[in-house]
C-alpha atoms as one frame of an Amber mdcrd trajectory, in Angstrom:
protein
  20.875  92.528 122.147  24.524  91.923 121.404  26.067  88.557 120.934  27.384
  86.995 124.127  30.828  85.386 124.138  31.139  83.233 127.247  34.582  82.760
 128.783  34.340  80.711 131.967  37.674  80.429 133.690  36.946  78.761 136.979
  37.256  75.004 136.865  38.007  71.912 138.857  40.759  69.314 139.146  42.489
  66.873 141.501  41.876  63.959 143.757  38.911  62.273 145.376  38.132  61.633
 149.040  36.169  58.528 149.965  34.318  58.786 153.271  31.753  56.811 155.186
  28.893  58.451 157.045  27.825  58.335 159.877  31.316  57.387 161.074  34.761
  56.733 159.678  36.622  53.518 159.053  39.227  52.429 161.633  41.836  54.739
 160.159  41.262  58.381 159.234  44.038  58.025 156.703  41.743  55.606 154.904
  38.514  57.452 155.520  39.774  60.942 154.792  42.725  60.060 152.585  42.814
  60.662 148.868  41.979  57.987 146.370  44.131  57.275 143.329  41.327  58.049
 140.912  42.358  60.981 138.756  40.552  62.513 135.819  42.246  61.258 132.656
  43.189  63.946 130.194  45.599  64.034 127.284  47.756  67.113 126.913  47.398
  68.443 123.386  49.342  71.681 123.624  51.403  72.471 120.535  54.150  74.975
 120.037  51.685  77.863 120.167  50.109  79.904 122.903  47.589  77.939 124.911
  45.835  80.870 126.539  47.050  84.151 125.142  43.825  85.459 123.664  40.687
  86.079 125.617  38.836  83.825 123.190  40.943  80.848 124.349  38.603  80.592
 127.317  35.561  79.716 125.231  33.753  76.543 126.133  35.081  75.907 129.635
  32.804  73.940 131.935  31.489  76.250 134.678  32.509  73.954 137.529  34.024
  76.321 140.079  35.092  75.249 143.533  33.269  73.061 145.985  29.472  72.853
 146.232  28.011  76.213 147.284  24.682  77.644 148.343  22.513  79.353 145.727
  24.049  82.729 146.567  27.568  81.370 146.008  28.483  80.992 149.690  30.865
  78.084 150.467  29.064  75.329 152.329  29.497  71.938 153.960  28.126  69.032
 151.975  27.388  65.343 152.479  28.409  62.698 149.953  29.616  59.133 150.227
  32.301  59.717 147.583  33.370  63.286 146.896  36.127  65.379 145.413  38.919
  66.873 147.451  39.941  70.538 147.543  43.220  72.253 146.775  43.232  75.716
 148.329  45.653  78.411 147.161  45.917  81.823 148.749  43.276  83.287 151.047
  39.779  81.878 150.685  36.616  81.081 152.633  35.938  77.352 152.509  33.460
  74.769 153.674  34.092  71.117 153.028  32.977  67.522 153.086  31.089  66.341
 156.189  33.181  63.277 156.969  32.007  62.386 160.490  28.871  62.868 162.591
  28.133  61.590 166.086  25.129  62.204 168.353  25.611  61.878 172.132  23.385
  62.202 175.164  24.662  62.825 178.677  21.732  62.845 181.079  19.367  65.532
 179.824  22.041  67.163 177.646  22.424  66.408 173.964  25.560  67.015 171.898
  26.487  66.756 168.234  30.016  66.234 166.873  31.207  66.916 163.324  34.425
  66.561 161.320  34.618  68.494 158.041  37.424  67.819 155.535  38.522  71.199
 154.132  41.545  70.421 151.921  43.550  67.400 150.877  46.849  68.974 151.939
  48.472  71.005 154.692  47.428  74.660 154.885  48.917  77.726 156.568  46.110
  78.314 159.052  42.665  79.685 159.839  41.955  83.439 159.898  38.204  83.800
 160.560  35.255  81.603 161.510  31.684  81.744 160.192  28.510  80.094 161.487
  25.919  80.680 158.823  26.681  84.078 157.313  27.817  85.557 160.617  31.476
  85.882 161.554  32.078  84.595 165.077  34.937  84.857 167.526  36.496  81.699
 168.921  38.537  81.396 172.126  41.785  79.451 172.398  39.927  76.462 173.871
  37.596  76.407 170.829  34.549  77.956 172.527  32.484  80.260 170.314  32.153
  83.558 172.184  29.917  85.663 169.925  26.716  85.342 167.940  23.704  83.090
 168.340  25.802  80.027 169.194  27.997  81.714 171.816  28.788  79.431 174.750
  27.103  76.435 173.130  29.434  75.668 170.196  33.113  74.769 169.901  35.285
  74.989 166.784  38.821  73.733 166.230  40.979  73.767 163.109  43.690  71.227
 162.293  46.081  72.291 159.516  46.686  68.810 158.140  50.156  68.367 159.619
  52.149  65.237 158.834  52.438  64.506 162.561  48.833  65.288 163.550  47.287
  63.317 166.387  43.652  62.384 166.991  41.585  65.110 168.653  41.587  64.398
 172.393  38.048  65.613 173.081  36.570  63.602 170.209  38.432  60.491 171.367
  37.087  60.989 174.895  33.472  61.882 174.063  32.518  60.025 170.874  31.916
  56.591 172.433  34.695  54.832 170.541  33.535  56.078 167.139  36.582  58.382
 167.058  39.760  56.712 168.225  43.449  57.546 168.568  43.913  56.087 165.083
  41.738  58.794 163.490  44.495  61.307 162.890  43.847  62.503 159.348  47.453
  63.395 158.627  47.828  65.579 155.549  44.116  66.529 155.603  43.138  70.025
 156.788  39.888  69.760 158.753  37.386  71.384 161.074  36.271  69.794 164.337
  32.917  71.106 165.614  30.835  70.392 168.719  27.356  71.751 169.567  25.307
  71.590 172.759  21.642  71.222 171.740  19.887  73.628 174.062  16.424  74.894
 173.093  17.930  78.096 171.658  20.470  76.190 169.574  17.837  73.776 168.262
  15.652  76.722 167.314  18.590  78.434 165.545  19.169  75.285 163.484  22.231
  73.606 162.076  24.552  76.381 160.833  26.737  76.320 157.745  30.237  75.891
 159.223  32.913  77.658 157.179  36.184  79.469 157.751  38.594  81.779 155.984
  42.005  80.176 155.633  45.397  80.743 154.087  45.910  77.720 151.880  48.769
  75.565 150.663  51.961  76.445 152.521  54.656  74.316 150.888  55.011  76.421
 147.686  58.597  76.770 146.523  59.978  80.239 145.780  63.210  80.062 143.718
  64.029  83.669 144.628  64.686  82.682 148.234  65.119  78.930 147.715  62.528
  78.330 150.428  59.026  76.888 150.673  56.003  78.265 152.451  52.658  80.018
 152.016  52.270  82.161 148.874  49.527  83.401 146.582  51.855  84.821 143.919
  50.218  83.814 140.614  53.410  82.515 138.974  54.495  80.509 142.026  51.011
  79.025 142.424  50.864  78.106 138.734  54.140  76.192 138.776  53.365  74.577
 142.146  50.167  73.151 140.658  51.915  72.155 137.422  54.498  70.148 139.411
  51.912  68.586 141.718  51.474  64.860 140.842  48.248  63.780 139.192  47.597
  61.501 142.160  47.504  64.598 144.373  45.356  66.649 142.021  47.944  68.569
 140.002  48.969  68.636 136.368  51.766  66.141 136.947  54.534  67.800 134.913
  57.937  66.136 135.111  60.895  68.091 136.434  62.422  68.456 132.971  59.143
  69.986 131.707  59.389  72.915 134.136  61.488  75.959 133.103  64.562  76.821
 135.129  64.341  78.873 138.303  65.416  82.101 136.593  62.276  82.096 134.401
  59.932  81.358 137.326  61.638  84.008 139.471  61.264  86.634 136.737  57.533
  85.969 136.345  57.077  85.931 140.127  58.715  89.368 140.322  56.208  90.700
 137.784  53.304  89.319 139.842  54.672  90.971 142.982  54.870  94.443 141.416
  52.677  97.046 143.117  49.855  98.533 141.021  47.301 101.172 141.958  43.864
 100.235 143.260  40.676 101.822 141.968  39.767 102.985 145.482  43.304 104.162
 146.280  46.321 102.386 147.663  48.208  99.546 146.024  48.011  95.778 145.532
  50.111  93.016 144.005  49.778  92.826 140.236  48.566  89.196 140.125  47.626
  86.724 142.850  45.738  83.435 142.834  43.266  83.030 145.693  40.947  80.149
 145.063  39.862  76.606 145.472  40.468  73.854 142.907  38.227  70.806 143.022
  38.744  67.424 141.443  36.810  66.528 138.312  37.835  68.755 135.413  40.474
  68.151 132.763  43.922  69.370 133.915  44.410  71.476 130.788  41.250  73.426
 131.630  42.503  74.141 135.128  45.845  75.229 133.683  44.157  77.648 131.291
  41.942  79.009 134.080  44.996  79.823 136.191  46.613  81.526 133.195  43.595
  83.674 132.361  43.169  84.734 135.997  46.518  86.523 135.666  45.818  87.720
 132.077  48.693  85.510 131.000  49.909  83.450 128.085  51.084  79.856 128.026
  53.129  77.788 125.619  54.900  74.456 125.386  58.322  75.381 124.024  60.846
  72.640 123.451  59.009  70.338 125.822  58.898  72.886 128.660  55.808  74.659
 129.986  56.226  78.426 129.912  53.684  80.769 131.517  53.966  84.539 131.381
  51.493  86.775 133.285  50.027  89.711 131.416  52.570  92.507 130.949  54.275
  94.295 128.060  57.373  92.542 126.694  59.495  94.711 124.347  60.399  93.374
 120.911  63.369  91.026 120.937  63.738  90.496 117.157  63.155  92.169 113.799
  61.905  89.898 111.028  63.161  90.822 107.580  61.531  90.267 104.201  64.834
  88.738 103.125  64.083  85.731 105.353  60.634  85.055 103.897  60.100  81.633
 102.377  56.740  82.424 100.778  53.921  84.958 100.599  52.638  86.501 103.822
  48.952  86.546 104.749  47.448  89.497 106.594  44.052  89.486 108.274  42.739
  92.832 109.473  39.828  91.357 111.424  39.147  88.305 113.565  36.266  85.994
 112.700  32.773  86.899 113.819  32.604  84.264 116.555  35.752  85.652 118.193
  34.867  89.341 118.180  34.272  91.050 121.513  33.959  94.766 122.173  32.456
  94.534 125.647  33.687  92.696 128.741  31.737  91.950 131.885  32.077  89.297
 134.523  32.358  88.272 138.145  35.057  87.816 140.734  34.976  86.669 144.372
  34.447  89.480 146.906  35.899  88.893 150.418  33.869  91.765 151.901  30.676
  89.947 150.837  31.712  86.725 152.614  33.440  85.489 149.467  30.366  85.493
 147.275  30.535  86.217 143.552  30.282  89.909 142.656  30.211  91.698 139.293
  33.065  93.928 138.213  32.625  97.001 136.088  31.763  96.331 132.457  34.515
  97.376 130.077  32.961  98.484 126.802  33.605 100.497 123.675  30.777 102.630
 122.213  30.165 100.501 119.150  26.843  99.907 117.407  26.918  96.112 117.692
  27.936  95.072 121.233  29.508  91.627 121.455  30.008  90.587 125.048  32.768
  88.536 126.606  31.779  87.189 130.024  34.708  86.460 132.353  34.273  84.283
 135.438  37.434  85.134 137.406  37.132  82.465 140.084  40.665  83.001 141.454
  40.485  86.807 141.735  39.401  88.412 145.015  39.981  92.079 144.129  37.551
  94.253 142.175  40.426  96.405 140.984  42.388  93.418 139.694  39.300  91.966
 138.013  38.681  95.286 136.270  42.322  95.474 135.187  42.224  91.949 133.734
  38.952  92.789 131.966  40.585  95.769 130.289  43.538  93.689 129.131  41.188
  91.084 127.672  39.152  93.743 125.896  42.199  95.416 124.376  43.495  92.055
 123.183  40.148  91.318 121.579  40.216  94.708 119.847  43.754  94.123 118.540
  42.461  92.092 115.625  45.305  92.141 113.100  47.081  88.831 112.495  49.852
  87.851 110.089  51.031  84.471 108.800  54.773  84.892 108.271  56.584  81.957
 106.544  60.335  82.067 107.142  63.410  80.134 106.133  65.711  78.588 108.728
  66.156  82.037 110.305  62.787  81.406 111.957  64.427  78.821 114.222  65.733
  81.714 116.330  62.178  82.843 117.125  59.864  81.117 119.597  56.289  81.381
 120.798  55.495  84.305 123.122  58.326  86.426 121.650  57.502  90.006 120.689
  58.826  90.958 117.236  58.845  93.821 114.733  58.337  93.349 110.980  60.672
  95.175 108.597  57.930  95.656 105.998  57.069  99.358 105.810  55.536  99.070
 102.338  52.754  96.845 103.742  52.013  99.141 106.693  53.032  96.440 109.199
  56.279  97.922 110.500  54.368 100.298 112.776  53.056  97.442 114.949  54.561
  95.062 117.459  53.563  91.428 117.155  53.401  88.472 119.513  54.316  85.057
 118.126  51.122  83.158 118.871  52.162  79.922 117.165  55.286  78.372 115.682
  55.436  75.323 113.438  57.752  73.639 110.958  56.778  73.497 107.298  57.400
  70.603 104.899  60.414  72.342 103.391  61.978  72.738 106.858  61.045  76.381
 107.064  59.189  77.961 109.952  55.669  79.381 109.766  54.911  81.997 112.396
  51.421  83.145 113.351  51.636  86.703 114.660  49.068  88.616 116.715  48.990
  92.382 117.082  50.445  93.591 120.392  51.196  96.968 122.002  52.201  98.365
 125.414  48.825 100.167 125.562  47.143  96.778 126.078  48.581  96.696 129.600
  48.252 100.373 130.529  46.396 100.880 133.796  44.929 104.154 134.986  42.130
 103.249 137.438  39.995 106.310 136.708  40.040 105.958 132.933  37.973 103.828
 130.600  39.926 101.491 128.344  41.064 103.095 125.105  41.154 101.510 121.707
  44.578 100.287 120.537  46.516 103.064 118.758  45.431 103.599 115.161  48.145
 103.603 112.531  46.943 104.817 109.100  47.443 102.350 106.284  49.315 103.620
 103.195  46.909 104.684 100.421  47.497 103.621  96.792  48.717 106.151  94.208
  45.866 108.177  92.611  44.354 106.743  89.441  44.464 109.050  86.337  41.058
 110.206  85.122  42.079 111.155  81.553  43.485 109.371  78.578  46.968 110.429
  77.375  45.391 112.557  74.630  43.550 114.558  77.290  40.103 113.074  76.651
  38.119 112.804  79.903  37.063 109.375  81.188  33.440 110.179  81.888  32.801
 107.373  84.357  35.540 108.638  86.670  34.613 112.317  86.549  33.038 113.949
  89.636  29.270 113.922  89.453  29.123 117.582  90.463  31.470 120.532  90.053
  33.892 120.737  92.979  33.330 117.113  94.038  36.452 115.020  94.649  34.936
 111.563  94.156  36.142 110.510  97.609  39.767 111.688  97.070  41.792 113.507
  99.697  43.065 117.030  99.041  46.556 115.659  98.362  45.169 113.205  95.801
  43.187 115.973  94.086  46.321 118.106  93.860  48.266 115.168  92.439  45.527
 114.642  89.830  45.637 118.329  88.833  49.413 118.099  88.409  48.965 114.971
  86.284  46.459 116.815  84.070  48.874 119.725  83.640  51.725 117.389  82.719
  49.510 115.573  80.207  48.446 118.868  78.582  52.052 120.050  78.338  53.077
 116.768  76.752  50.315 117.021  74.152  51.339 120.615  73.297  54.972 119.586
  72.856  53.968 116.655  70.652  51.843 118.872  68.429  54.692 121.393  68.054
  57.075 118.632  67.057  54.694 117.525  64.327
């Protein structure tokens, strides 16, 4: 069995929600509002790429989304103190059971529930689920299909800043839900059930819904804010989100200018072909972020879910989704400040020649599903397992898997020490090396790290790169990176100048070439002829 390289990229982050069960405190803003407790994490990103290689994902904690059932289905859960959710894009969600009330009216029994879905305003609800069954809901909230038809009511409140308490809950919950329970800024589900014999026999269902998440994401291309699942826009929205609200908490001067964000957003919006036909956006983020994990892990998870790279350059956070960037500079040997170091292979713990993993499948009620394994027919399989928790397309998951595999197979790296000319180069740049005699000029290279040396020079760490890494033909298996033959050394003479054979270097059998190519054998024959002619001329002179 091959070695398994685990790369878990779904993680958690953000704020907590403190709630009291069975009923809320006098103000929903207190009972459903976010606490100020935030996971403490120190940013330790240098001048290099933070998530360019697939191997950067090693060691992530597999804490993805809110609590789920064993089959991965979102669920409602009950805790006295729990984490809040940040929902980006389109996703099926459950939430925290924040309120429960039992009521009897004559011989009729009713149950009332409030479920906190997200700690922010969302765009709206698309579909409802009771258990694993999708149900239809009328404008007045009455469920009109399925087992609970006519005996259940569902309402969704987006978390508006001017939300008011739910009238029916105020009227029917015996003072446990008052006009002060408004829950402004908290997206939530209100649910009511009539406990007839059939409903009691059916049991308490798992109440979930498919929603379009955060809808105040800024798009610099239109200078407007609204709902978006564009991977670049989502990334920078979360980076700018304060720590108290569950984001990374980057300051305004740590975010690149609008032109950079707009350019990356345009890449994410490009149409690419689907495996099953048709087209989709190149990269989107559709997922749920939960409080609890280190912010840098969440950042890296978002980057990997768009096959991207990340770097802190000059105090600003740059993220580039996965696409080919042509070379912007040629590095000359004349600017070297010391010897270069070339490594043809990555270390054993970072080798991967097979990629498999999971994504989230909307057609399976947003449960985890495997995407096609991307593998090369090598004798020693070394697996990389990708958990793409923010990807809801099998085609996109497969495409990201191929990019990760090709990056892992592009093993050549170069340490390139430069003089002050290296100040013009920065991390994430693509460069060419003007060093044909070392066989390196035939490759493109990505600057994976950049650091100052003690003599004020610049040491660049370069990783092999090529446009083939990002090629996408849905019907084809991923190809190995293009092979460029390395220059062979000049043939070694097998005779002394006087023509005497060096026995140890002679072919063992007549006609054998001792591993030489035909060109090398011809060169050796010419060398022998020249040596014989020289000996004849020397003898004649004597």
